[in-house]
XYZ file of N, CA and C in Angstrom:
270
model
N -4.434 -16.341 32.282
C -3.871 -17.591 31.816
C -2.358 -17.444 31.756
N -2.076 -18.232 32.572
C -0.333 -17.989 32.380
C 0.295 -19.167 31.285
N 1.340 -19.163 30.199
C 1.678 -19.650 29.362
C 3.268 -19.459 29.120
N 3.857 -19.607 28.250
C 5.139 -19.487 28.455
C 6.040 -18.933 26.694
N 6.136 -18.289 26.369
C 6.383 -17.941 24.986
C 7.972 -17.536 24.904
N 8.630 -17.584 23.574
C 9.764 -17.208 23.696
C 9.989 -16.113 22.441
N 10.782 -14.851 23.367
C 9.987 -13.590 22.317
C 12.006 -13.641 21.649
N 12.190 -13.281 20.578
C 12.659 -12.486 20.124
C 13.876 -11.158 21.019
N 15.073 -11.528 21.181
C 15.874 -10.823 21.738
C 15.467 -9.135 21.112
N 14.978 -8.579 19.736
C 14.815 -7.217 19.456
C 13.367 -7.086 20.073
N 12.109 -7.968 20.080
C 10.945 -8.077 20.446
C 11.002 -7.509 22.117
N 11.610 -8.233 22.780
C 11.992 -8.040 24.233
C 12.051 -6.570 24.455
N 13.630 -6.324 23.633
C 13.834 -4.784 23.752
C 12.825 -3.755 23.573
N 12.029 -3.972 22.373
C 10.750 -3.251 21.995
C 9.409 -3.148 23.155
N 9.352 -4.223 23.702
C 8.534 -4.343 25.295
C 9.095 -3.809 26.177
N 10.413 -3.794 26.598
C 10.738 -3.147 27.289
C 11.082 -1.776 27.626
N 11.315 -1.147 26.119
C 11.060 0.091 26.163
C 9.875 0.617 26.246
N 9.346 0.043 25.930
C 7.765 0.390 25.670
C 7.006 0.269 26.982
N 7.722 -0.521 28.454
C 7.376 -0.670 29.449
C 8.002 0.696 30.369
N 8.981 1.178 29.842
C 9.545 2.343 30.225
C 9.143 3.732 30.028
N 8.558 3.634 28.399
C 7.993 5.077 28.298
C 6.383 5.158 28.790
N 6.214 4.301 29.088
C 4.320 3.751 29.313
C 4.278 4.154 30.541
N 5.170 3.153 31.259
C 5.295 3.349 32.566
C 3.925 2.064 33.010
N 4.330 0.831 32.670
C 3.457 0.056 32.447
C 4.152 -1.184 32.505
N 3.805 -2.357 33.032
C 4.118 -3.328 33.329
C 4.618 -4.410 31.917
N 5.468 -4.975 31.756
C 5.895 -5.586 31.152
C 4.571 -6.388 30.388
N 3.824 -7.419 31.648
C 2.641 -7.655 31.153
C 1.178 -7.165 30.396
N 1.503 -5.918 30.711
C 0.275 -4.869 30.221
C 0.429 -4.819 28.979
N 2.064 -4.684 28.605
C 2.798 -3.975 27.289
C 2.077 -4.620 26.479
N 2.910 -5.932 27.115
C 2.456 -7.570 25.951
C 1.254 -7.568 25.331
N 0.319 -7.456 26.659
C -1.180 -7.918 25.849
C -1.860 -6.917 25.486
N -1.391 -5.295 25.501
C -2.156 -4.253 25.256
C -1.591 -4.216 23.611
N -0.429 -4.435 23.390
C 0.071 -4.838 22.111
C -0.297 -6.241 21.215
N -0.434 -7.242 21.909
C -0.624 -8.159 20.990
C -2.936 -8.330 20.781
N -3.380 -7.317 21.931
C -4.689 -7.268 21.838
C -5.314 -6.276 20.614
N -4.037 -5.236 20.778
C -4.303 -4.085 19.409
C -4.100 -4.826 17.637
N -2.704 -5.349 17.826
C -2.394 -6.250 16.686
C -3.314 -7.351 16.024
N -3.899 -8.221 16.915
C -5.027 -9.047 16.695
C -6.392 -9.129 16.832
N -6.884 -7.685 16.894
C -8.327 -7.538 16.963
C -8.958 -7.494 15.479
N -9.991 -7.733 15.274
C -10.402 -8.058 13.788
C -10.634 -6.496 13.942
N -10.270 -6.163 12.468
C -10.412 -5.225 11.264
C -11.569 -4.376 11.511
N -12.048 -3.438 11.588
C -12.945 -2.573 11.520
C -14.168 -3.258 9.860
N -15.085 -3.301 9.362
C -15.409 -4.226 8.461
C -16.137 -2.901 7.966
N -16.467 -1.777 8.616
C -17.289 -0.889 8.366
C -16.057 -0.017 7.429
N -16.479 0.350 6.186
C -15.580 1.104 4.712
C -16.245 2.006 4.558
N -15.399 3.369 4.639
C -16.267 4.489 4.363
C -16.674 4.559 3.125
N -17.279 4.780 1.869
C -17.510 4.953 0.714
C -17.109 6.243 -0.045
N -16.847 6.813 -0.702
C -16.294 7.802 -1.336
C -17.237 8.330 -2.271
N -17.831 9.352 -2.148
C -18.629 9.781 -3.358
C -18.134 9.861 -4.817
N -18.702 9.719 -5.716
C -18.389 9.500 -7.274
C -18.066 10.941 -7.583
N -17.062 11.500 -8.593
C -17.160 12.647 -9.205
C -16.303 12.579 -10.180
N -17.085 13.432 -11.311
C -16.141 13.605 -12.626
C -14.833 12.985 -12.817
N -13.920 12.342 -13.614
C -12.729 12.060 -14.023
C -12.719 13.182 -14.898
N -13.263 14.070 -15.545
C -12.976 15.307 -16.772
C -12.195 14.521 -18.074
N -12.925 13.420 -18.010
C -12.286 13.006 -19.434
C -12.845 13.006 -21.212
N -12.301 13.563 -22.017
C -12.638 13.954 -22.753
C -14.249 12.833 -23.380
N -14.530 13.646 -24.421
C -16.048 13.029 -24.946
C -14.983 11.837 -25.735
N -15.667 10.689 -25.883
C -15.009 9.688 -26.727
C -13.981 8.727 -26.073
N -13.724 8.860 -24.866
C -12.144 8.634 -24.295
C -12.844 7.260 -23.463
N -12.723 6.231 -23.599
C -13.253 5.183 -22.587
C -11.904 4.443 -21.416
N -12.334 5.259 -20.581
C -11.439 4.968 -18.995
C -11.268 3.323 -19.019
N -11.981 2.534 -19.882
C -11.969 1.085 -19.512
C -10.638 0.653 -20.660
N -10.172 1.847 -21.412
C -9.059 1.091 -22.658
C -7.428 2.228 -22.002
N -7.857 2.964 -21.235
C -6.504 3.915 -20.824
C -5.138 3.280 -20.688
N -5.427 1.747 -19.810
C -4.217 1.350 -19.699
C -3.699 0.681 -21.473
N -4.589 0.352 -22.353
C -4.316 -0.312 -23.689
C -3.175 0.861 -24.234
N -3.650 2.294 -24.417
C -3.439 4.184 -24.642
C -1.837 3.955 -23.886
N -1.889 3.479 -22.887
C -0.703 3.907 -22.187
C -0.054 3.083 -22.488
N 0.019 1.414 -23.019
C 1.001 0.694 -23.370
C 1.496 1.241 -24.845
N 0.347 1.520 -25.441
C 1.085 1.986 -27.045
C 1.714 3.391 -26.904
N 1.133 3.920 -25.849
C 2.423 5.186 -25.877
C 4.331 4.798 -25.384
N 4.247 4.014 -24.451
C 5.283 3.436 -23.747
C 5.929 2.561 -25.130
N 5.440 1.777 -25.838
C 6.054 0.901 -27.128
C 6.296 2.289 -28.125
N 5.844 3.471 -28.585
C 6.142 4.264 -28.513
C 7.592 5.089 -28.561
N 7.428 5.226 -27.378
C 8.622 5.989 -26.548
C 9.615 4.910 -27.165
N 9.870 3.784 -26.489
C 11.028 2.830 -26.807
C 11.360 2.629 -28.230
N 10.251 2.749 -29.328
C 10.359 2.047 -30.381
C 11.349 3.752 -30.950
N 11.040 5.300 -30.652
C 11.590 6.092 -31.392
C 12.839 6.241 -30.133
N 13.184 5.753 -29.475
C 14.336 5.809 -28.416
C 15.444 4.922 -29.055
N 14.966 3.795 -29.696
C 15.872 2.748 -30.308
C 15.924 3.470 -31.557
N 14.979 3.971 -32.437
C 15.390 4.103 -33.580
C 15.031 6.204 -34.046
N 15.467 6.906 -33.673
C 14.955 8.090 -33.743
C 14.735 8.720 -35.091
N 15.721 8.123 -35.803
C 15.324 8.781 -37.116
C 14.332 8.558 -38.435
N 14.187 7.059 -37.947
C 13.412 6.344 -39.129
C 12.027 6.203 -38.244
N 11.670 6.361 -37.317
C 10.280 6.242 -36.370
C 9.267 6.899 -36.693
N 8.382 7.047 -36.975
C 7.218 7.739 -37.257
C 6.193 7.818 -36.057
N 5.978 6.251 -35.298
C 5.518 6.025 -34.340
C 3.847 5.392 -34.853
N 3.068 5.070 -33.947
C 1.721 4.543 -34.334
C 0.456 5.367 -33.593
N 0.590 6.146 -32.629
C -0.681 6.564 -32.008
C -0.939 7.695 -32.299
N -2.417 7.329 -32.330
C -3.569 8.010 -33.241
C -3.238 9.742 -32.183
């Protein structure tokens, strides 16, 4: 199908080098590149087996980020005030 597109003066350059180190036709470049770029996604996800986090007995992975904001309020609250801070976490 012949068509008519208007590429990009750095786009060009990028085909054309790419027609140089290939050793491959300007046209090949194009559609061997824009066929790689637009092919749907592989849909197949490898899965990862489950294993330990080693987190202590009691510790629920579902509140860590809650743990990590009161450490961070924390930090800032004895950064602003160092001497009178006691701080809050358990």
């Amino acid at each position: 199908m012949r068509t008519t597109v208007t590429l990009d003066a750095d786009v060009e350059q990028y085909i054309r080098n790419a027609c140089q180190k290939r050793r491959k036709s300007f046209k090949r470049v194009l559609n061997d590149a824009l066929r790689e770029s637009l092919k749907p996604a592989d849909t197949k996800r490898e899965l990862l087996p489950p294993r330990a986090m080693g987190l202590t007995v009691g510790v629920d992975p579902r509140r860590l980020s809650d743990f990590a904001d009161e450490l961070e309020a924390d930090a800032f609250l004895a950064a602003k005030n160092p001497a009178t801070y006691k701080g809050t976490s358990k």
